[in-house]
Amino acid sequence: MNWIFKLCTIALAQCWFVNAHAIPVLMSGDVFDDMQTFLAGRQPEDIERFFGPGMRRDVAEAIILVQAARLGGYSDPIDLISDQNTPEHRTKQITAQSDVVALAQPVWETLDPEFADDLTISAPLLDEGEFIVGIYVNENHPYTQAKPTLEEVKSLTFTVSATWRRDIDVIEHVGWPHSTTVNWVAMLEMLAQNKADAILAPFQPGDEMALVTPNLTLRPVLGYTVSFKGSRHFAISKHHPESEGFKSALDAGLIQLKAEGRLRQIYVEAGFFNDSIFEWTNLVQ
């Protein structure tokens, strides 16, 4: 139980379960909080529909991890641990501590060479070309009401976290003027202060696909999407004693969920896949 106490206090974390025999999976603190809102006392294994307060792609993926592992035959308890550090710190934490088995937020298929000896990846949740996002601006922006011209949409100024390399690559590929900041919260502050026009963000549940934050509501620019190259996977430690069995079960469950169409259904219900945007212009081909 010592390692759980250390992770939950030193890392300023909360644990969804506390079980000395459970395997720990780290997840972002804000995603953990939204997951608690969505679950409302239910267990991840019991979720059948993926819409309601607190639901978003990140929350759905954390629940997918648990459900896929169970479907693949993994029966030991899984501790979902809230971690308030950056994604980069979480990745370093999982490589440095054999106590942590996986990350609940997926990563891209190409691991940083720094972590290649310590991490492996699961079967994909999202295949090449499936990670499609919107251009999100303040809800009162005129481009949320009428589709802008290509020239107009390319004149938007962006803000992005300096650590989000793939986002930066996409923004630079399209040619958008942009500035970097430290994290997601700082990005939202840049928009609220009118220091930038837009961010890239996953499409949200609901007809208006609004991204609602405590101080700001954003909506997608009409008529345009952006796709990211690469596939998305869960990162799994090579050093945890349960890693091999957990990965085997997780992979089997993910493959089955995808084959049954359940994985796609979950992403549709969570708002990430939205049929209404598939005829929009993709700015990255």
Rosetta silent file (secondary structure, phi, psi, omega in degrees, C-alpha in Angstrom):
SEQUENCE: MNWIFKLCTIALAQCWFVNAHAIPVLMSGDVFDDMQTFLAGRQPEDIERFFGPGMRRDVAEAIILVQAARLGGYSDPIDLISDQNTPEHRTKQITAQSDVVALAQPVWETLDPEFADDLTISAPLLDEGEFIVGIYVNENHPYTQAKPTLEEVKSLTFTVSATWRRDIDVIEHVGWPHSTTVNWVAMLEMLAQNKADAILAPFQPGDEMALVTPNLTLRPVLGYTVSFKGSRHFAISKHHPESEGFKSALDAGLIQLKAEGRLRQIYVEAGFFNDSIFEWTNLVQ
SCORE:     score description
SCORE:     0.000 S_00000001
   1 L     0.000  -18.321 -179.629    0.000    0.000    0.000 S_00000001
   2 H   -54.273  -46.468 -175.875    3.055    2.264    0.421 S_00000001
   3 H   -64.489  -33.807  177.256    3.424    2.941   -3.294 S_00000001
   4 H   -66.659  -42.486  179.786   -0.238    4.011   -3.573 S_00000001
   5 H   -60.406  -43.959 -178.990    0.208    6.410   -0.666 S_00000001
   6 H   -64.296  -45.208 -179.154    3.318    7.903   -2.281 S_00000001
   7 H   -64.339  -38.701 -174.134    1.695    8.298   -5.689 S_00000001
   8 H   -79.946  -19.222  179.788   -1.451    9.804   -4.241 S_00000001
   9 H  -105.314  -54.524 -178.066    0.296   12.297   -1.966 S_00000001
  10 H   -62.815  -40.038  179.897    3.650   13.206   -3.499 S_00000001
  11 L   -87.183    9.813 -178.751    2.123   13.395   -7.004 S_00000001
  12 L    53.441   47.139 -172.932   -0.921   15.232   -5.596 S_00000001
  13 L  -107.482  161.988  169.712   -3.076   12.409   -6.846 S_00000001
  14 E  -117.979  153.078  176.996   -6.420   10.888   -6.028 S_00000001
  15 E  -114.128  134.718  175.860   -7.248    7.233   -6.419 S_00000001
  16 L   -70.488  -42.526  172.649  -10.514    5.975   -7.838 S_00000001
  17 L  -123.712  156.062  170.794   -9.928    2.682   -6.031 S_00000001
  18 L  -128.603  109.350 -174.967   -7.404    1.895   -3.315 S_00000001
  19 L  -146.825  121.695 -175.106   -6.373   -1.737   -3.367 S_00000001
  20 L   -61.573  -20.647 -178.073   -2.952   -3.055   -2.419 S_00000001
  21 L  -103.450    5.143 -178.094   -3.216   -5.717   -5.136 S_00000001
  22 L   -83.118  158.258  173.381   -4.483   -3.420   -7.880 S_00000001
  23 E   -96.560  135.183 -177.541   -2.460   -2.205  -10.831 S_00000001
  24 E   -89.599  137.186  175.301   -2.152    1.590  -11.078 S_00000001
  25 E  -124.867  123.152 -177.994   -2.967    3.518  -14.256 S_00000001
  26 E   -83.640  144.689  174.862   -2.159    7.243  -14.326 S_00000001
  27 E  -147.290  156.673 -179.256   -4.520    9.801  -15.826 S_00000001
  28 E   -59.456  141.539 -178.529   -4.747   13.573  -16.069 S_00000001
  29 H   -60.142  -41.463 -178.694   -6.307   15.280  -13.062 S_00000001
  30 H   -69.701  -33.901  176.771   -8.873   17.234  -15.081 S_00000001
  31 H   -68.722  -40.921  177.404   -9.907   14.087  -16.970 S_00000001
  32 H   -57.814  -44.699 -179.322  -10.212   12.213  -13.666 S_00000001
  33 H   -63.164  -44.033  178.318  -12.508   14.943  -12.314 S_00000001
  34 H   -65.577  -35.423  178.189  -14.717   14.849  -15.411 S_00000001
  35 H   -63.790  -41.411  177.226  -14.786   11.056  -15.231 S_00000001
  36 H   -60.081  -42.778  177.718  -16.052   11.232  -11.648 S_00000001
  37 H   -59.551  -45.649 -178.053  -18.786   13.618  -12.786 S_00000001
  38 H   -67.831  -45.730 -176.859  -19.769   11.272  -15.599 S_00000001
  39 H   -66.458  -37.118  177.334  -19.627    8.045  -13.588 S_00000001
  40 L    48.837   47.309  177.181  -21.652    9.528  -10.714 S_00000001
  41 L    92.961   -9.432  177.961  -20.861    6.565   -8.462 S_00000001
  42 L   -81.752  166.301  175.669  -20.901    3.907  -11.186 S_00000001
  43 L   -96.450  149.043  179.550  -17.923    1.731  -12.069 S_00000001
  44 H   -55.088  -36.161 -178.780  -16.161    2.060  -15.462 S_00000001
  45 H   -63.452  -22.475 -172.822  -16.978   -1.570  -16.259 S_00000001
  46 H   -90.760   -6.010 -174.148  -20.713   -0.852  -15.971 S_00000001
  47 L   -76.118  128.628  177.283  -20.942    1.960  -18.535 S_00000001
  48 L  -113.496  -30.885  179.650  -22.937    1.146  -21.668 S_00000001
  49 L  -118.655  140.321 -170.592  -23.742    4.613  -23.053 S_00000001
  50 L  -114.656   53.983  171.258  -21.145    7.340  -23.395 S_00000001
  51 L  -143.771  154.453 -176.527  -23.000   10.628  -23.179 S_00000001
  52 L   135.601  176.307 -179.024  -23.974   12.892  -20.300 S_00000001
  53 L   -54.483  132.606  178.302  -22.362   15.437  -17.964 S_00000001
  54 L    90.390  -14.259 -176.295  -18.576   15.138  -17.865 S_00000001
  55 L   -75.175  135.370  169.801  -18.276   13.006  -21.005 S_00000001
  56 L  -159.103  176.088 -174.597  -15.580   13.838  -23.565 S_00000001
  57 H   -55.637  -47.106 -176.840  -13.079   11.875  -25.610 S_00000001
  58 H   -60.626  -39.748  178.525  -10.448   11.651  -22.848 S_00000001
  59 H   -66.047  -45.302  178.858  -13.001   10.362  -20.349 S_00000001
  60 H   -57.923  -41.251 -176.417  -14.309    7.808  -22.838 S_00000001
  61 H   -68.681  -35.905  175.964  -10.779    6.546  -23.499 S_00000001
  62 H   -63.443  -39.895  178.139  -10.014    6.020  -19.808 S_00000001
  63 H   -70.285  -37.561  176.586  -13.186    3.946  -19.517 S_00000001
  64 H   -57.354  -42.256 -179.464  -12.324    2.097  -22.740 S_00000001
  65 H   -56.144  -47.931 -178.890   -9.012    1.044  -21.180 S_00000001
  66 H   -66.360  -46.984 -176.982  -10.767   -0.606  -18.238 S_00000001
  67 H   -65.037  -39.542  179.974  -13.524   -2.181  -20.320 S_00000001
  68 H   -65.824  -42.194  178.627  -11.116   -3.527  -22.961 S_00000001
  69 H   -61.493  -41.582  178.395   -8.861   -5.081  -20.318 S_00000001
  70 H   -65.608  -43.570 -179.631  -11.876   -6.763  -18.713 S_00000001
  71 H   -61.699  -34.668  179.565  -13.172   -7.952  -22.084 S_00000001
  72 L   -80.660   -1.627  174.114   -9.742   -9.431  -22.811 S_00000001
  73 L   105.624    7.131  179.090   -9.822  -11.403  -19.574 S_00000001
  74 L   -82.210  122.545 -171.866   -7.921   -9.220  -17.088 S_00000001
  75 L  -111.764  -13.451 -179.304   -9.622   -9.683  -13.716 S_00000001
  76 L   -69.499  155.220  178.603   -7.354   -7.977  -11.156 S_00000001
  77 L   -61.351  147.414  177.895   -8.407   -4.571   -9.781 S_00000001
  78 E  -120.452  121.697  177.122   -7.322   -1.501  -11.758 S_00000001
  79 E   -93.850  117.815  172.660   -6.604    1.751   -9.899 S_00000001
  80 E   -89.999  116.423 -170.328   -7.258    4.884  -11.961 S_00000001
  81 E  -112.113  123.785  178.048   -4.997    7.488  -10.377 S_00000001
  82 E   -76.715  126.364 -179.136   -5.438   11.232  -10.830 S_00000001
  83 E  -125.358  127.415 -174.319   -2.140   12.965  -11.511 S_00000001
  84 L   -89.210    2.451 -178.573   -1.858   16.753  -11.606 S_00000001
  85 L   -82.809  177.285 -179.427    1.421   16.847  -13.498 S_00000001
  86 L   -73.813  160.588  175.606    1.968   17.446  -17.208 S_00000001
  87 H   -55.700  -37.105 -179.798    1.602   14.629  -19.775 S_00000001
  88 H   -65.610  -39.064  178.803    5.380   14.659  -20.199 S_00000001
  89 H   -66.854  -39.318  178.358    5.873   14.216  -16.442 S_00000001
  90 H   -62.226  -40.333  179.558    3.381   11.335  -16.400 S_00000001
  91 H   -63.417  -41.624  178.665    5.296    9.631  -19.203 S_00000001
  92 H   -67.392  -34.320 -179.193    8.549    9.999  -17.290 S_00000001
  93 H   -66.499  -41.463 -179.257    6.856    8.747  -14.129 S_00000001
  94 H   -68.519  -30.058  179.077    5.642    5.552  -15.783 S_00000001
  95 H   -78.918  -27.330 -175.600    9.124    4.882  -17.167 S_00000001
  96 H   -88.631  -23.300 -174.841   10.834    5.570  -13.851 S_00000001
  97 L  -118.625  120.403  178.381    8.503    3.607  -11.562 S_00000001
  98 L   -72.302   -5.648  178.331    7.771   -0.060  -12.065 S_00000001
  99 L   -73.922  -23.476 -175.617    4.684    0.472   -9.876 S_00000001
 100 L   -97.210  128.551 -174.496    2.801    2.186  -12.727 S_00000001
 101 L   -95.437  -31.135 -173.724    1.504   -0.073  -15.488 S_00000001
 102 E  -161.884  169.003  172.071   -0.041    2.308  -18.036 S_00000001
 103 E  -108.376  137.407 -177.144   -1.319    5.752  -18.978 S_00000001
 104 L   -81.994  -16.022  175.926   -5.069    6.209  -19.432 S_00000001
 105 L   -99.437  125.186 -175.373   -4.676    8.904  -22.097 S_00000001
 106 L   -62.268  160.052  178.355   -3.505    7.488  -25.446 S_00000001
 107 E  -122.968  168.377  175.604   -0.259    8.465  -27.147 S_00000001
 108 E   -74.847  162.562 -172.641    0.845    8.580  -30.764 S_00000001
 109 L   -68.006  -24.301 -179.152    2.318    5.467  -32.350 S_00000001
 110 L   -96.173  105.967 -179.799    5.844    6.882  -32.499 S_00000001
 111 L   -76.507  146.713  173.292    7.283    6.950  -28.996 S_00000001
 112 L   -58.230  134.395  179.592    9.939    9.459  -28.063 S_00000001
 113 H   -52.401  -27.804  179.296   13.337    7.707  -28.278 S_00000001
 114 H   -60.461  -28.029 -174.403   13.836    8.683  -24.636 S_00000001
 115 H  -110.383   -0.810 -172.002   11.066    6.240  -23.663 S_00000001
 116 L   -61.166  -31.917 -179.031   11.436    3.516  -26.295 S_00000001
 117 L   -80.188  -12.635 -173.233   13.308    1.143  -23.967 S_00000001
 118 L  -112.838  -19.479 -175.772   10.752    1.530  -21.196 S_00000001
 119 E  -121.900  153.143  167.529    7.363    1.685  -22.919 S_00000001
 120 E  -129.427  170.437 -178.647    5.369   -0.344  -25.395 S_00000001
 121 E  -121.324  154.553 -179.687    2.047    0.501  -27.007 S_00000001
 122 L   -80.247  178.055  166.260   -1.294   -1.273  -27.174 S_00000001
 123 L   -58.785  154.756 -174.348   -3.364   -2.160  -30.205 S_00000001
 124 L   -71.715  143.811  166.069   -4.744    1.060  -31.735 S_00000001
 125 L   -86.575  -42.233  179.843   -7.845    2.847  -30.547 S_00000001
 126 E  -123.591  129.592  179.284   -7.737    5.162  -33.567 S_00000001
 127 L   -86.455  172.620  176.662   -6.200    4.191  -36.892 S_00000001
 128 L   -50.224  128.810  176.442   -4.377    6.413  -39.379 S_00000001
 129 L    87.225   -5.858 -178.019   -6.649    9.243  -40.542 S_00000001
 130 L   -89.901  -14.541 -178.353   -9.280    8.817  -37.818 S_00000001
 131 L   -87.964   91.737 -176.622   -7.995   11.579  -35.528 S_00000001
 132 E  -117.211  130.446 -175.237   -9.944   14.528  -36.945 S_00000001
 133 E  -126.117  172.165  179.505  -10.429   17.726  -34.943 S_00000001
 134 E  -106.205  167.366  173.754  -12.101   21.098  -35.231 S_00000001
 135 E   -99.353  106.705 -172.704  -10.911   24.690  -35.299 S_00000001
 136 E  -100.220  131.848 -179.614  -12.405   26.117  -32.111 S_00000001
 137 E  -131.607  172.463  176.917  -13.049   29.834  -31.569 S_00000001
 138 E   -55.130  142.513 -174.875  -15.089   31.957  -29.158 S_00000001
 139 L   -58.269  -22.895 -178.899  -18.784   31.109  -29.416 S_00000001
 140 L   -91.069    0.726 -178.727  -19.571   34.645  -30.650 S_00000001
 141 L   -66.665  137.066 -178.176  -17.098   34.526  -33.531 S_00000001
 142 H   -60.435  -24.064 -178.139  -18.836   35.042  -36.909 S_00000001
 143 H   -73.171   -8.110  174.529  -17.131   31.955  -38.353 S_00000001
 144 H   -85.171  -10.634 -178.011  -19.277   29.782  -36.078 S_00000001
 145 L  -104.824  -30.731 -179.460  -22.390   31.041  -37.885 S_00000001
 146 L  -142.826  139.398 -178.002  -21.291   31.026  -41.531 S_00000001
 147 L   -63.803  124.956  177.421  -18.515   29.132  -43.291 S_00000001
 148 L   -77.762  166.714  172.719  -15.550   31.442  -43.955 S_00000001
 149 L   -72.749  165.115  178.102  -13.502   31.414  -47.128 S_00000001
 150 H   -60.358  -40.378  178.883  -10.260   29.459  -47.169 S_00000001
 151 H   -62.664  -40.598 -179.955   -8.328   32.725  -47.064 S_00000001
 152 H   -66.097  -44.928 -177.513  -10.320   33.871  -44.045 S_00000001
 153 H   -67.556  -31.177  179.385   -9.858   30.653  -42.093 S_00000001
 154 H   -76.719   -9.581  177.939   -6.126   30.668  -42.818 S_00000001
 155 L   -88.036   -6.823  178.619   -5.856   34.175  -41.352 S_00000001
 156 L   -62.928  143.671  174.957   -6.853   32.969  -37.870 S_00000001
 157 L   -99.243  137.698 -173.862   -4.155   33.206  -35.210 S_00000001
 158 E  -112.280  154.314  166.670   -3.620   30.119  -33.064 S_00000001
 159 E  -122.731  146.701 -175.342   -2.336   29.345  -29.608 S_00000001
 160 E  -155.491  147.209  175.543   -0.913   25.931  -28.722 S_00000001
 161 E   -64.391  137.064 -178.564    1.020   24.282  -25.909 S_00000001
 162 L   -63.867  -18.617 -179.203    4.744   24.264  -26.638 S_00000001
 163 L   -92.472   -5.257 -178.117    4.850   20.545  -25.784 S_00000001
 164 L   -89.440   76.974 -171.755    2.136   19.549  -28.287 S_00000001
 165 H   -60.745  -41.449 -177.922    4.501   18.754  -31.138 S_00000001
 166 H   -67.158  -39.986  176.960    1.930   17.166  -33.427 S_00000001
 167 H   -61.017  -44.714  179.890   -0.455   20.112  -33.070 S_00000001
 168 H   -61.407  -41.938  178.965    2.358   22.514  -33.864 S_00000001
 169 H   -59.496  -43.188  179.889    3.309   20.468  -36.929 S_00000001
 170 H   -65.831  -45.894 -179.680   -0.275   20.617  -38.216 S_00000001
 171 H   -59.868  -43.253  179.412   -0.603   24.343  -37.531 S_00000001
 172 H   -70.220  -33.373  178.090    2.660   25.041  -39.331 S_00000001
 173 H   -62.292  -43.684  178.944    1.670   22.741  -42.212 S_00000001
 174 H   -71.514  -30.341  179.730   -1.494   24.763  -42.828 S_00000001
 175 L    97.887   20.400  179.068    0.466   27.987  -42.369 S_00000001
 176 L   -73.573  136.813  169.410   -1.455   29.519  -39.490 S_00000001
 177 L   -65.629  139.891 -175.479    0.265   32.255  -37.478 S_00000001
 178 E  -153.667  160.916  172.526    0.616   30.984  -33.931 S_00000001
 179 E  -131.527  149.675 -179.731    2.149   31.473  -30.510 S_00000001
 180 E  -101.311  153.238  176.626    3.046   28.813  -27.966 S_00000001
 181 E  -140.808 -170.066 -166.563    2.182   28.721  -24.295 S_00000001
 182 L   -88.390  -30.751 -175.967    2.656   26.339  -21.385 S_00000001
 183 L  -165.316 -176.536 -178.063   -0.520   24.223  -21.240 S_00000001
 184 H   -60.332  -44.434 -179.163   -4.216   23.858  -22.019 S_00000001
 185 H   -60.815  -42.752  178.699   -5.326   26.308  -19.318 S_00000001
 186 H   -65.484  -34.011  176.108   -2.953   28.954  -20.655 S_00000001
 187 H   -61.368  -45.009  179.492   -4.300   28.351  -24.169 S_00000001
 188 H   -64.425  -36.799  177.648   -7.821   29.089  -22.956 S_00000001
 189 H   -64.119  -38.317  177.396   -6.587   32.230  -21.214 S_00000001
 190 H   -60.708  -41.321  178.473   -5.040   33.410  -24.487 S_00000001
 191 H   -68.148  -43.545 -178.445   -8.431   33.050  -26.187 S_00000001
 192 H   -62.509  -32.228 -179.347  -10.294   34.738  -23.333 S_00000001
 193 L   -91.535    7.437 -179.751   -7.895   37.696  -23.499 S_00000001
 194 L    57.964   32.260  175.490   -8.203   37.916  -27.308 S_00000001
 195 L   -91.360   -6.606  174.714   -4.492   37.245  -27.726 S_00000001
 196 L  -154.672  158.113 -178.161   -5.311   34.445  -30.172 S_00000001
 197 L   -93.440  -33.875 -163.859   -8.334   33.485  -32.256 S_00000001
 198 E  -149.229  160.886  170.111   -8.349   29.716  -32.277 S_00000001
 199 E  -136.664  161.139  168.869   -7.171   26.352  -31.013 S_00000001
 200 E   -90.614  132.728 -178.969   -7.375   22.839  -32.398 S_00000001
 201 E  -152.524  150.084  177.053   -9.676   20.669  -30.296 S_00000001
 202 E   -60.818  147.918  173.840  -11.653   17.422  -30.613 S_00000001
 203 L   -64.931  144.591 -173.034  -15.286   17.754  -31.630 S_00000001
 204 L  -105.583  161.413  177.357  -17.589   17.702  -28.617 S_00000001
 205 L   -63.395  155.610  176.917  -20.911   15.953  -27.900 S_00000001
 206 L   101.020  158.400 -176.904  -24.136   17.710  -28.877 S_00000001
 207 L   -63.104  -34.311 -177.915  -25.555   19.301  -31.998 S_00000001
 208 L   -90.644   -7.213  176.947  -23.567   22.510  -31.563 S_00000001
 209 L    54.957   32.796 -176.328  -20.347   20.658  -30.640 S_00000001
 210 L   -72.282  139.360  174.344  -19.625   23.350  -28.033 S_00000001
 211 E  -102.973  106.751 -174.123  -16.529   23.078  -25.863 S_00000001
 212 E  -101.295  123.171  176.259  -17.609   24.477  -22.509 S_00000001
 213 L  -117.739  169.244 -177.561  -14.973   25.526  -19.965 S_00000001
 214 L   -55.596  -33.213 -174.465  -15.486   27.330  -16.632 S_00000001
 215 L  -119.885    3.540 -171.163  -14.825   30.768  -18.159 S_00000001
 216 L  -157.057  139.207  171.800  -15.249   30.303  -21.885 S_00000001
 217 E  -116.628  127.597 -178.564  -17.465   28.551  -24.415 S_00000001
 218 E  -115.041  150.120  175.412  -15.932   27.662  -27.767 S_00000001
 219 E  -133.698  155.980 -178.135  -17.550   26.445  -30.969 S_00000001
 220 E   -76.062  145.247  169.249  -16.044   25.047  -34.169 S_00000001
 221 E   -62.433  130.126 -176.096  -15.476   27.141  -37.270 S_00000001
 222 E   -69.534  134.905  168.094  -18.097   25.924  -39.724 S_00000001
 223 E    92.494   -0.840 -175.928  -17.036   23.859  -42.693 S_00000001
 224 E  -134.250  141.434  173.312  -13.426   22.962  -41.853 S_00000001
 225 E  -130.471  169.460  176.938  -11.634   20.091  -40.150 S_00000001
 226 E  -136.462  130.181  178.045   -8.018   19.131  -39.549 S_00000001
 227 E  -108.277  146.207  177.502   -6.705   15.570  -39.524 S_00000001
 228 L  -103.054  141.817  175.095   -3.615   14.308  -37.733 S_00000001
 229 L   -81.057  145.333  177.146   -1.334   11.676  -39.194 S_00000001
 230 L   110.380  170.295  179.449   -0.691    8.589  -37.098 S_00000001
 231 L  -115.390  163.105 -175.789   -2.577    6.183  -34.850 S_00000001
 232 E  -116.535  137.989 -173.092   -3.425    6.376  -31.146 S_00000001
 233 E  -143.858  159.247  168.883   -2.507    3.769  -28.521 S_00000001
 234 L   -82.629  138.904  175.949   -2.271    3.285  -24.772 S_00000001
 235 E   -89.717  132.142 -176.082    1.296    3.444  -23.422 S_00000001
 236 E  -127.034  134.458  178.531    2.247    0.494  -21.227 S_00000001
 237 E   -65.976  143.298  173.696    5.313    0.084  -19.027 S_00000001
 238 L   -87.122   -6.719 -169.229    7.714   -2.711  -19.898 S_00000001
 239 L  -105.668  -19.575 -179.954    8.827   -2.962  -16.268 S_00000001
 240 L   -68.908  138.496 -178.453    5.675   -3.599  -14.223 S_00000001
 241 L   -61.475  -21.617  179.685    5.332   -7.304  -13.318 S_00000001
 242 L   -95.524   -0.444 -171.497    1.747   -7.287  -14.641 S_00000001
 243 H   -56.866  -46.715 -175.047    2.577   -5.486  -17.901 S_00000001
 244 H   -63.088  -47.090  179.806    2.653   -8.521  -20.176 S_00000001
 245 H   -67.064  -39.104  179.460   -0.641   -9.959  -18.957 S_00000001
 246 H   -65.540  -45.109 -179.895   -2.323   -6.565  -18.881 S_00000001
 247 H   -62.476  -42.873 -179.887   -1.176   -5.701  -22.408 S_00000001
 248 H   -59.660  -45.091  179.271   -2.310   -9.063  -23.762 S_00000001
 249 H   -67.799  -43.454 -179.354   -5.787   -8.614  -22.281 S_00000001
 250 H   -61.090  -46.395  179.527   -6.007   -4.952  -23.306 S_00000001
 251 H   -60.167  -46.331 -179.440   -5.022   -5.715  -26.903 S_00000001
 252 H   -60.779  -41.484  179.757   -7.523   -8.556  -27.168 S_00000001
 253 H   -67.407  -42.052  178.884  -10.287   -6.350  -25.782 S_00000001
 254 H   -63.224  -42.970  179.361   -9.491   -3.410  -28.061 S_00000001
 255 H   -61.790  -41.330  179.579   -9.434   -5.662  -31.119 S_00000001
 256 H   -68.311  -43.402  178.576  -12.808   -7.144  -30.156 S_00000001
 257 H   -59.214  -40.003  179.832  -14.368   -3.741  -29.435 S_00000001
 258 H   -69.526  -43.953 -178.205  -13.223   -2.505  -32.838 S_00000001
 259 H   -62.749  -33.949 -178.797  -14.401   -5.632  -34.681 S_00000001
 260 L   -83.577   -5.395 -177.323  -17.856   -5.365  -33.101 S_00000001
 261 L    81.434    2.034 -176.940  -18.170   -1.668  -33.984 S_00000001
 262 H   -70.068  -37.637 -179.190  -18.357   -0.821  -30.305 S_00000001
 263 H   -62.006  -44.692  178.122  -15.234    1.354  -30.334 S_00000001
 264 H   -63.044  -42.378  179.984  -16.671    3.530  -33.089 S_00000001
 265 H   -59.330  -41.369  179.371  -20.008    3.739  -31.277 S_00000001
 266 H   -62.055  -45.324 -179.822  -18.263    4.972  -28.128 S_00000001
 267 H   -65.997  -32.934  175.610  -16.428    7.690  -30.045 S_00000001
 268 H   -66.077  -48.045 -178.299  -19.691    8.743  -31.721 S_00000001
 269 H   -64.485  -33.513  179.146  -21.515    8.975  -28.378 S_00000001
 270 L   -78.896   -6.452  176.463  -18.602   10.907  -26.839 S_00000001
 271 L    93.937   -8.766 -175.399  -18.800   13.396  -29.730 S_00000001
 272 L   -70.993  -42.795  171.153  -15.372   12.721  -31.217 S_00000001
 273 L   -93.340  124.423 -177.893  -16.779   11.052  -34.348 S_00000001
 274 L  -136.644  112.995 -176.176  -19.499   13.257  -35.808 S_00000001
 275 H   -58.963  -25.994 -175.577  -21.134   12.353  -39.110 S_00000001
 276 H   -70.121  -15.765 -176.417  -22.106   15.980  -39.729 S_00000001
 277 H  -100.583   -3.792 -172.935  -18.484   17.053  -40.239 S_00000001
 278 L   -70.489  -17.084  175.114  -17.374   14.399  -42.718 S_00000001
 279 L   -95.787    0.984  176.581  -18.330   16.574  -45.707 S_00000001
 280 L   -71.856  161.592 -179.590  -16.437   19.563  -44.321 S_00000001
 281 E   -76.593  121.738  176.353  -13.174   20.635  -45.942 S_00000001
 282 E   -88.683  121.126 -175.689  -10.156   18.908  -44.416 S_00000001
 283 L   -81.979   -6.883  177.656   -7.220   21.328  -44.438 S_00000001
 284 L  -125.529  106.895 -178.769   -4.635   18.555  -44.029 S_00000001
 285 L  -112.394    0.000    0.000   -4.724   15.925  -46.776 S_00000001
